[in-house]
Structure formats: C-alpha cells, structure tokens
PDB file of C-alpha atoms in Angstrom:
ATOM      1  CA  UNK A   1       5.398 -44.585  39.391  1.00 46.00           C
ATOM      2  CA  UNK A   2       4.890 -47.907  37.454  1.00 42.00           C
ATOM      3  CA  UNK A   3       2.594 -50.475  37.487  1.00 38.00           C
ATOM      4  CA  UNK A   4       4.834 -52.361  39.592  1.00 41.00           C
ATOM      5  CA  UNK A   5       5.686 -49.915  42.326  1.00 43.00           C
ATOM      6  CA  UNK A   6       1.446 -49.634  42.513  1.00 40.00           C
ATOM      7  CA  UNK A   7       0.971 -53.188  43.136  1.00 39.00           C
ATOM      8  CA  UNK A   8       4.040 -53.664  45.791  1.00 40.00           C
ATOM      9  CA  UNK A   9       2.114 -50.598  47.780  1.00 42.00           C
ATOM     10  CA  UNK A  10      -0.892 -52.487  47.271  1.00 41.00           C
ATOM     11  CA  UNK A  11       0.088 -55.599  49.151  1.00 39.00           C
ATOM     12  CA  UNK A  12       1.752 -53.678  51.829  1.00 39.00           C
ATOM     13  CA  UNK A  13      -0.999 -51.284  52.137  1.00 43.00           C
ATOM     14  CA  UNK A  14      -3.270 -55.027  52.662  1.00 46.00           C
ATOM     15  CA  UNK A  15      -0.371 -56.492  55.445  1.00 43.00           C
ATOM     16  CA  UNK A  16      -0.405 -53.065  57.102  1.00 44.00           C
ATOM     17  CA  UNK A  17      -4.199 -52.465  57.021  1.00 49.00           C
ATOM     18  CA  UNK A  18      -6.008 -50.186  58.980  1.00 51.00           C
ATOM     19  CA  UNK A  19      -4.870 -46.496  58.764  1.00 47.00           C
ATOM     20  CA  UNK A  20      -1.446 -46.981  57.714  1.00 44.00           C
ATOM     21  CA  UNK A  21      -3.119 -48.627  54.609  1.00 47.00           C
ATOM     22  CA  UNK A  22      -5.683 -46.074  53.524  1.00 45.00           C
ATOM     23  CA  UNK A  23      -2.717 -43.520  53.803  1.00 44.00           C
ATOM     24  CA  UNK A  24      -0.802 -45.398  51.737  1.00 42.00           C
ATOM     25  CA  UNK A  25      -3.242 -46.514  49.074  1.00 42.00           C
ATOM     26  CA  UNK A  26      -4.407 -42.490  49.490  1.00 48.00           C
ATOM     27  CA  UNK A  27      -0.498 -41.755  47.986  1.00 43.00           C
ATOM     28  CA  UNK A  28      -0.815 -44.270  45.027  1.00 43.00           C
ATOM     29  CA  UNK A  29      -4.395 -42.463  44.040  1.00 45.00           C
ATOM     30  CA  UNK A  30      -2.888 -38.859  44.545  1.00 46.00           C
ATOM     31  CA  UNK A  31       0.015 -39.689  42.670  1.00 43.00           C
ATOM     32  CA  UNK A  32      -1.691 -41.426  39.911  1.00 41.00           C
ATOM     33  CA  UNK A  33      -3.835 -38.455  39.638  1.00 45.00           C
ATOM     34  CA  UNK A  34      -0.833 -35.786  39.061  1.00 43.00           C
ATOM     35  CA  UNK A  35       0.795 -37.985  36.613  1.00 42.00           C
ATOM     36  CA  UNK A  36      -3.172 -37.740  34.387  1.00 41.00           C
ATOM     37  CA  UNK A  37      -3.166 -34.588  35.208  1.00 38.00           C
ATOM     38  CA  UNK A  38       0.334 -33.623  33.636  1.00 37.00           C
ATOM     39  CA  UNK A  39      -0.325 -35.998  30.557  1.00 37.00           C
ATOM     40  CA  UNK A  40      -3.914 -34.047  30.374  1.00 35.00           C
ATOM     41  CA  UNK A  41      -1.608 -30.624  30.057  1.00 34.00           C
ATOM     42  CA  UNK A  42       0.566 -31.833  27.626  1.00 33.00           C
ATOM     43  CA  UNK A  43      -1.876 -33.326  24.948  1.00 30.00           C
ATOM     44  CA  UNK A  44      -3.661 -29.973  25.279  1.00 29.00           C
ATOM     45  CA  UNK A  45      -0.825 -27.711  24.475  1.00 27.00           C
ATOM     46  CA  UNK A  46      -2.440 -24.513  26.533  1.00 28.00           C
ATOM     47  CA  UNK A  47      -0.391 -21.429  25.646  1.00 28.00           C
ATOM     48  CA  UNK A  48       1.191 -19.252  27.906  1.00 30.00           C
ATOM     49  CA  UNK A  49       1.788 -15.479  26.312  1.00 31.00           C
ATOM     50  CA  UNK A  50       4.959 -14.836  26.584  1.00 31.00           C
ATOM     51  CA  UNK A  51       6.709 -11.153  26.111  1.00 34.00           C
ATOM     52  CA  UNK A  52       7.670 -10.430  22.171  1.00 38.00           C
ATOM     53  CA  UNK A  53       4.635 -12.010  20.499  1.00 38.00           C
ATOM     54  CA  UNK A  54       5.497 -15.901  21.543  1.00 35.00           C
ATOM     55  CA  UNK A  55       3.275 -18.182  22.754  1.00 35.00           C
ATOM     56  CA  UNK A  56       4.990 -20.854  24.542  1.00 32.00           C
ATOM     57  CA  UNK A  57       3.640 -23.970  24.675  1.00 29.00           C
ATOM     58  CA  UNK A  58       4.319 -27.361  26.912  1.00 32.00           C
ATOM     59  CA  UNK A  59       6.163 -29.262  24.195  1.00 31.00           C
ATOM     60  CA  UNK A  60       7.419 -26.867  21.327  1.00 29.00           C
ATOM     61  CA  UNK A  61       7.489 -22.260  20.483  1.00 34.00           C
ATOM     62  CA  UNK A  62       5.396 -20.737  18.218  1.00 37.00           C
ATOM     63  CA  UNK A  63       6.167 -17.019  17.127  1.00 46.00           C
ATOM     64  CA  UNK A  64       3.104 -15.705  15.386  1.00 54.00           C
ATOM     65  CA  UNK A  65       3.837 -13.065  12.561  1.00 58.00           C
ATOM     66  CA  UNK A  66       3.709  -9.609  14.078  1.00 60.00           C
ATOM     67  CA  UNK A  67       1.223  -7.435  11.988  1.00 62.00           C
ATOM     68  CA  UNK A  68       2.995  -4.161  12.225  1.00 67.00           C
ATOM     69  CA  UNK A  69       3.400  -2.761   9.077  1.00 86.00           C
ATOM     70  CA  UNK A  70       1.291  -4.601   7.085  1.00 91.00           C
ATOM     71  CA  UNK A  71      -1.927  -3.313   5.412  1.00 93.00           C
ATOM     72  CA  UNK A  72      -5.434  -4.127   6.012  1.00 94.00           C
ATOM     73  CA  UNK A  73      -5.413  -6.446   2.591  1.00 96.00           C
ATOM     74  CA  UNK A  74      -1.965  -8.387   3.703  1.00 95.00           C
ATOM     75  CA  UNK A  75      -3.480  -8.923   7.378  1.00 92.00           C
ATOM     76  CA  UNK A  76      -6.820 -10.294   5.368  1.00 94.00           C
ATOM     77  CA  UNK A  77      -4.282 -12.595   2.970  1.00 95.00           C
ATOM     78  CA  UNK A  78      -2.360 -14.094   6.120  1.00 92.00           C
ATOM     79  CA  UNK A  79      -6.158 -15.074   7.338  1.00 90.00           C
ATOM     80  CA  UNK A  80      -6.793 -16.568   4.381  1.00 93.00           C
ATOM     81  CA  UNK A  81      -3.703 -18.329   3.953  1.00 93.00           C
ATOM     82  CA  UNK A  82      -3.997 -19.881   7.601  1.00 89.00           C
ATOM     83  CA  UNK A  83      -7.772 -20.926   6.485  1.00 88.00           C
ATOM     84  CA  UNK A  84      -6.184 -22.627   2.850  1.00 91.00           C
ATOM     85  CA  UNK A  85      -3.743 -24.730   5.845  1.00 90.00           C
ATOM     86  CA  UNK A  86      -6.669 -26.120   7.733  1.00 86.00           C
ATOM     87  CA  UNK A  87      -9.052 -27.455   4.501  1.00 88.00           C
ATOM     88  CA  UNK A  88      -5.410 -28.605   3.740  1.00 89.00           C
ATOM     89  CA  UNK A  89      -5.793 -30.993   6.828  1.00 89.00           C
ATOM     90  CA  UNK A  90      -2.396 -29.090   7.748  1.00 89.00           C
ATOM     91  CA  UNK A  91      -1.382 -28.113  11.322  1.00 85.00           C
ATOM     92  CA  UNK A  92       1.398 -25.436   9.580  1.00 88.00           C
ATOM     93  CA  UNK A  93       1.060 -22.412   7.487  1.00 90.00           C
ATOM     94  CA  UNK A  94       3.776 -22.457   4.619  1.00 92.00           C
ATOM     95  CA  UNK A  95       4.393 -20.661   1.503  1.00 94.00           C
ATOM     96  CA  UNK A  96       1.827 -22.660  -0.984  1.00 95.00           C
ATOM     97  CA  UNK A  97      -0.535 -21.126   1.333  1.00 95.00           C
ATOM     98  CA  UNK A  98      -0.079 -17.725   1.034  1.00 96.00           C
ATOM     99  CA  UNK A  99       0.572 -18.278  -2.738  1.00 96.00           C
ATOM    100  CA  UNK A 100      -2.936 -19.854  -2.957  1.00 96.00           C
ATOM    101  CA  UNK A 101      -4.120 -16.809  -0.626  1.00 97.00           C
ATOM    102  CA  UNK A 102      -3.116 -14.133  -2.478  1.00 97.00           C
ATOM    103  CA  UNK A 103      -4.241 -15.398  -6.027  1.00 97.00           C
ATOM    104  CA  UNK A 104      -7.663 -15.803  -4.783  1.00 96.00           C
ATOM    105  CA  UNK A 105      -7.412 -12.238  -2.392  1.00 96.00           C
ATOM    106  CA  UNK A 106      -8.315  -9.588  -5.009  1.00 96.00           C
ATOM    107  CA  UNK A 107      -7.213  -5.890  -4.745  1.00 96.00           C
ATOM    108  CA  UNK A 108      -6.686  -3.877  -7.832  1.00 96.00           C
ATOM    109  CA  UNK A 109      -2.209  -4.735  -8.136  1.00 97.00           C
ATOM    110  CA  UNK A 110      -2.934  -8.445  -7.410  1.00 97.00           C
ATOM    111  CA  UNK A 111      -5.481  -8.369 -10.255  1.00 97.00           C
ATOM    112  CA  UNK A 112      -3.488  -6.920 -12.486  1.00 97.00           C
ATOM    113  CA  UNK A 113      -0.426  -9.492 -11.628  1.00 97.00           C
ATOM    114  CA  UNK A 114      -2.494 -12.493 -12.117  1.00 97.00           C
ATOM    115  CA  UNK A 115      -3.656 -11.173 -15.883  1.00 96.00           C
ATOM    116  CA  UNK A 116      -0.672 -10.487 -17.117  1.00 96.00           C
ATOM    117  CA  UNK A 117       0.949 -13.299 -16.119  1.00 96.00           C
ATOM    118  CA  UNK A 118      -2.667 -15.546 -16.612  1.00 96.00           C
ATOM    119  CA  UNK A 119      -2.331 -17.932 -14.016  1.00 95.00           C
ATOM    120  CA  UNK A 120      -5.985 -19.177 -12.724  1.00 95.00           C
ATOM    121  CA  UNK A 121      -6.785 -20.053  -9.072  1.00 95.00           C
ATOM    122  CA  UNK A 122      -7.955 -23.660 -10.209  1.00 95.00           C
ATOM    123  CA  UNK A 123      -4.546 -23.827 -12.150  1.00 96.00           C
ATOM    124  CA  UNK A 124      -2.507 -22.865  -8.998  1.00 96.00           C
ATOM    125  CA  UNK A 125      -4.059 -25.162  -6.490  1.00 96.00           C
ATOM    126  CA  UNK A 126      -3.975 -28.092  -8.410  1.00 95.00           C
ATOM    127  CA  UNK A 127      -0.336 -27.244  -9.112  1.00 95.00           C
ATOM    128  CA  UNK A 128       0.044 -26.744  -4.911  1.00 95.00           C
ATOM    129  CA  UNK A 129      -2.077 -29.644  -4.209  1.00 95.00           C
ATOM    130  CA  UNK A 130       0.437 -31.771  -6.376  1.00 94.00           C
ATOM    131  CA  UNK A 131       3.317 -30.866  -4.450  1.00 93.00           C
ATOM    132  CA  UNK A 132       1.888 -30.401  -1.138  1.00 92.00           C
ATOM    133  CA  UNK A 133      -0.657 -32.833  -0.996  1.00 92.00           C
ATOM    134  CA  UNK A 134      -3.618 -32.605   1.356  1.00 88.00           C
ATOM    135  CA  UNK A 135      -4.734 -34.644   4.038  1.00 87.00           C
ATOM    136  CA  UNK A 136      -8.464 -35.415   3.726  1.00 80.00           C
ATOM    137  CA  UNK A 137     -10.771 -36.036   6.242  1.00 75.00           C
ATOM    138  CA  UNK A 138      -8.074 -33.628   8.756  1.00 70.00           C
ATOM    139  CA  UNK A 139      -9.623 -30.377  10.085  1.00 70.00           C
ATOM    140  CA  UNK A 140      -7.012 -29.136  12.397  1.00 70.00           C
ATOM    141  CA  UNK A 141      -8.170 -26.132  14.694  1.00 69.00           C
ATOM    142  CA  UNK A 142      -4.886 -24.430  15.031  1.00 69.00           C
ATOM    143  CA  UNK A 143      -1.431 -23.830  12.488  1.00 72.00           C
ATOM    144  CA  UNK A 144       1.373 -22.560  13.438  1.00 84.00           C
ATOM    145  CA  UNK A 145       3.798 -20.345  10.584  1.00 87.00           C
ATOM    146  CA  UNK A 146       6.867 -22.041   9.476  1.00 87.00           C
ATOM    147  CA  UNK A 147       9.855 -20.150   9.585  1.00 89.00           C
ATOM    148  CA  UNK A 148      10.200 -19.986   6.032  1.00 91.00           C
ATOM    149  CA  UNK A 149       6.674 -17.968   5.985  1.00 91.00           C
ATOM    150  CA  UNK A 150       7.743 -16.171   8.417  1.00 90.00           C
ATOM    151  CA  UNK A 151      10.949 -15.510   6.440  1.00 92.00           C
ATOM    152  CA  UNK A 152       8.480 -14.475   3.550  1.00 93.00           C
ATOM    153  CA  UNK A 153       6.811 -11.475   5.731  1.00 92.00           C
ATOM    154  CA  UNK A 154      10.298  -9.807   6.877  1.00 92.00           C
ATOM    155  CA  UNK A 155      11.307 -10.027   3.232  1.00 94.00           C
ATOM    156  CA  UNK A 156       7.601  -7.980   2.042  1.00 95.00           C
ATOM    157  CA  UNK A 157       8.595  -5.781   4.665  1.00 94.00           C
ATOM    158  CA  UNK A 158      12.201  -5.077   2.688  1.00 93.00           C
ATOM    159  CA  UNK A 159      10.211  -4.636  -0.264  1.00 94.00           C
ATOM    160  CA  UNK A 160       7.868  -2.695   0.697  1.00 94.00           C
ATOM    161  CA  UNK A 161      10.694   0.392   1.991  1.00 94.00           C
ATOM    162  CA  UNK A 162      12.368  -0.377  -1.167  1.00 93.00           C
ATOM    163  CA  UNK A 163       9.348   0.697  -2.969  1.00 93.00           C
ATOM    164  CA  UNK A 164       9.199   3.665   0.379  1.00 93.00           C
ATOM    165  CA  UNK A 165       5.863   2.362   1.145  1.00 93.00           C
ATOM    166  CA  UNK A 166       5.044   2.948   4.941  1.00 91.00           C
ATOM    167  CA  UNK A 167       3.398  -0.674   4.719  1.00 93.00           C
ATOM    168  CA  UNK A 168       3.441  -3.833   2.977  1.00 95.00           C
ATOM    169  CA  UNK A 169       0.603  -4.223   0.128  1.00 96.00           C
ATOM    170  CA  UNK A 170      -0.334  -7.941  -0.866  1.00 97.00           C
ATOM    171  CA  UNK A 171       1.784  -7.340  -3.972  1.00 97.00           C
ATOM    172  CA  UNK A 172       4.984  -7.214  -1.821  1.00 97.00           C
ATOM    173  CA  UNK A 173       4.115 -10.430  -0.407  1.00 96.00           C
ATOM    174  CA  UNK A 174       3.986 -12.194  -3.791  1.00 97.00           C
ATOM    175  CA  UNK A 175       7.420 -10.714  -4.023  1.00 96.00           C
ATOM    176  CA  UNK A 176       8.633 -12.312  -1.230  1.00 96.00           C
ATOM    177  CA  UNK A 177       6.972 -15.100  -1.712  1.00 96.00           C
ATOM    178  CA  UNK A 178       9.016 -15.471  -5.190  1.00 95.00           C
ATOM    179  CA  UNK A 179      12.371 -14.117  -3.959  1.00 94.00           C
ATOM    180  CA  UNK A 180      12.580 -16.633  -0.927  1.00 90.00           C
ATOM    181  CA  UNK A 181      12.583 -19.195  -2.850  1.00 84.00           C
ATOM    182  CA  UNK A 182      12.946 -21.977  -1.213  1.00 85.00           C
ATOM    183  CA  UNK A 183       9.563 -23.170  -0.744  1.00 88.00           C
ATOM    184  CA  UNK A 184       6.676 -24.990  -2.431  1.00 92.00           C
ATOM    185  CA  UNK A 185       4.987 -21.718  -3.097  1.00 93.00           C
ATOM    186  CA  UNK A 186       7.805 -20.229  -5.000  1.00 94.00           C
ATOM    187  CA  UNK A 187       8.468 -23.452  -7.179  1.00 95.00           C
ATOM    188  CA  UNK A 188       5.024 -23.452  -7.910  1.00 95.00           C
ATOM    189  CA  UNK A 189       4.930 -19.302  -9.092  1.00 95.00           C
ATOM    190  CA  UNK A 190       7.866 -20.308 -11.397  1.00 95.00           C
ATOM    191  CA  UNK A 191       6.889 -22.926 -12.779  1.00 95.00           C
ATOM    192  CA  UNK A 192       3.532 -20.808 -13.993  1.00 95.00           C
ATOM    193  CA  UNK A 193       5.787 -18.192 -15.025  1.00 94.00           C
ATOM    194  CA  UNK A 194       5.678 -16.060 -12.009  1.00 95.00           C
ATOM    195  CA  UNK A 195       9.095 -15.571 -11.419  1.00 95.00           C
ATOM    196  CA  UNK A 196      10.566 -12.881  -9.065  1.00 94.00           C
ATOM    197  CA  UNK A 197      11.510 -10.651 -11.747  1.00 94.00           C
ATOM    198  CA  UNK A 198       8.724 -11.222 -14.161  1.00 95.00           C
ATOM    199  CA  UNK A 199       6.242 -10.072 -10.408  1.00 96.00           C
ATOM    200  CA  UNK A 200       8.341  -7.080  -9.971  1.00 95.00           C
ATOM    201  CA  UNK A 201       8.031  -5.555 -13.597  1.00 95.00           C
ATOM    202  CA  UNK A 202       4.330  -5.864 -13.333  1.00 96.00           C
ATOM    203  CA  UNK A 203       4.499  -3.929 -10.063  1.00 95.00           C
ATOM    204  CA  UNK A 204       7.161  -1.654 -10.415  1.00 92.00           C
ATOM    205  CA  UNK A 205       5.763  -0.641 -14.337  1.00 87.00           C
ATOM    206  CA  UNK A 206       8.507  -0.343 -17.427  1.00 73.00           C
ATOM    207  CA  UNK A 207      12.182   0.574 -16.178  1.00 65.00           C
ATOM    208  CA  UNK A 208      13.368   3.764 -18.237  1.00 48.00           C
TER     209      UNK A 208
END
C-alpha cells in the first residue's frame, strides 16, 4: 500500500467516522505494520537450515564448506581464513584468504613450503592487499565462501586421495589453492614463485 492509498482511507475513514472509521484506519496501521515487519526480515537475513549443509536465507544461498575429511589443522586454516575476510572489511571468503591463512598457519609441511620457496607473511599480504584491496573502517560479522573457495576444498580433497591420505592436510590446500587458478590467491602464489608444480615437489619430495 502507498502513500496514496493511506491518505484516500484516511479521508474516508474521517467522512465515515465512528466505527466504520476506526476499523478502517485499524487496516491501514495493521497493514503498515506487516509491510515493517517483512522489510525488518529481509535486512536481517535470518537463516533457515536447510537439509545438505545450506543455509537459506531471505534474499540469496549460502553453502558452507562441509568439514568432512579435512584435518584438525585445515578446519583451523578455513577459521583463519574467514577471520583474514572480516579485518579485510569483506563480507566473502575467497582464495587470497586462505592463501594469507595458510602462510601464517604453521604445521611442520607448511613450514617447510614457505622456506624453500622464502615467501614472508608481510611479503604475501601486501602482495594480496594490492590486488584485493581492503575496506577500512568495515567489520562485517558474517562471510559467506565463494564458489571458487569452495572449488579450492573439493580440489584438496582430490589431492589429498592422490597422495591416499584419509584427509586433507593444510599442504593439500595450498595445492589447490595453486592448481585452481583462477583466483587472486593463486596469481599472487605465482607471482612469489609458488607455482603448482614448484608446491607439489616440496610436498611430494624428489621424483625418482
């Protein structure tokens, strides 16, 4: 109902008067109510779980990365690539995050990958932060996974049963990370040198 429908009720609700009126100008409030109300649920964006890991939401899907499969240290790297998103000031998780997360993770592998290849954390984020800028002041309280991250965790999962590993290491995330591709991530790994082939000889060791 516009504002114009609200004031035509309003002059016939003043010609009718008495109890007709009230009911009347008792629609235009109820009404007027429903439509805040709906505008209220929308801006909120309240999730509904849904069956298959999806939480659906009033105006767009999210699919959150399933965790099966993945090793304590890769669950801990997704957390701290969805942290690197928010002091980002961004509302998505993408693959510049979890680059940035997994150079500053440590486990023993990813240690070992970022010597020999001697790319520095301060290095890597000012070579993210140039590509994928950040949005100061921004705090968001929620980020959703692009598909292309989400891409990047199927493909760790590939590498890690190539390597018959029962679940993906941190190290088979940089891998995927690299092989994907198509992201800021990767063409900021490359550019340092970290190329997928150059991540999987430090992994997989000397070839016979």
């Amino acid at each position: 109902m516009d504002l114009g429908t609200v004031a035509v009720v309003a002059v016939v609700a003043g010609l009718a008067g008495g109890a007709v009126g009230a009911a009347l100008v008792g629609t235009v409030e109820g009404m007027l109510r429903q439509r805040q109300s709906h505008r209220e649920r929308g801006s909120r964006y309240v999730a509904r779980p849904t069956p298959g890991g999806t939480a659906q939401f009033d105006h767009f899907t999210v699919r959150a990365i399933a965790v099966d499969h993945l090793d304590v240290d890769t669950q801990k790297v997704l957390t701290l690539a969805r942290q690197e998103a928010i002091q980002s000031g961004h509302s998505y998780i993408g693959s510049e995050n979890l680059a940035m997360a997994l150079r500053l993770y440590s486990t023993p592998m990813l240690d070992k990958i970022w010597s020999e290849l001697g790319i520095e954390s301060d290095v890597l984020r000012r070579r993210i932060e140039a590509a994928v800028p950040p949005i100061l002041g921004t705090f968001p309280t929620e980020g959703t996974w692009t598909e292309r991250a989400t891409r990047i965790v199927a493909l760790a999962r590939a590498s890690a049963e190539e390597r018959h590993r029962d679940e993906v290491a941190p190290e088979h995330l940089l891998i995927a990370v690299a092989v994907e591709g198509g992201g800021a991530g990767a063409d900021v790994l490359a550019s340092l040198g970290a190329t997928p082939q150059r991540i999987r000889e430090i992994v997989d060791g000397p070839t016979s």
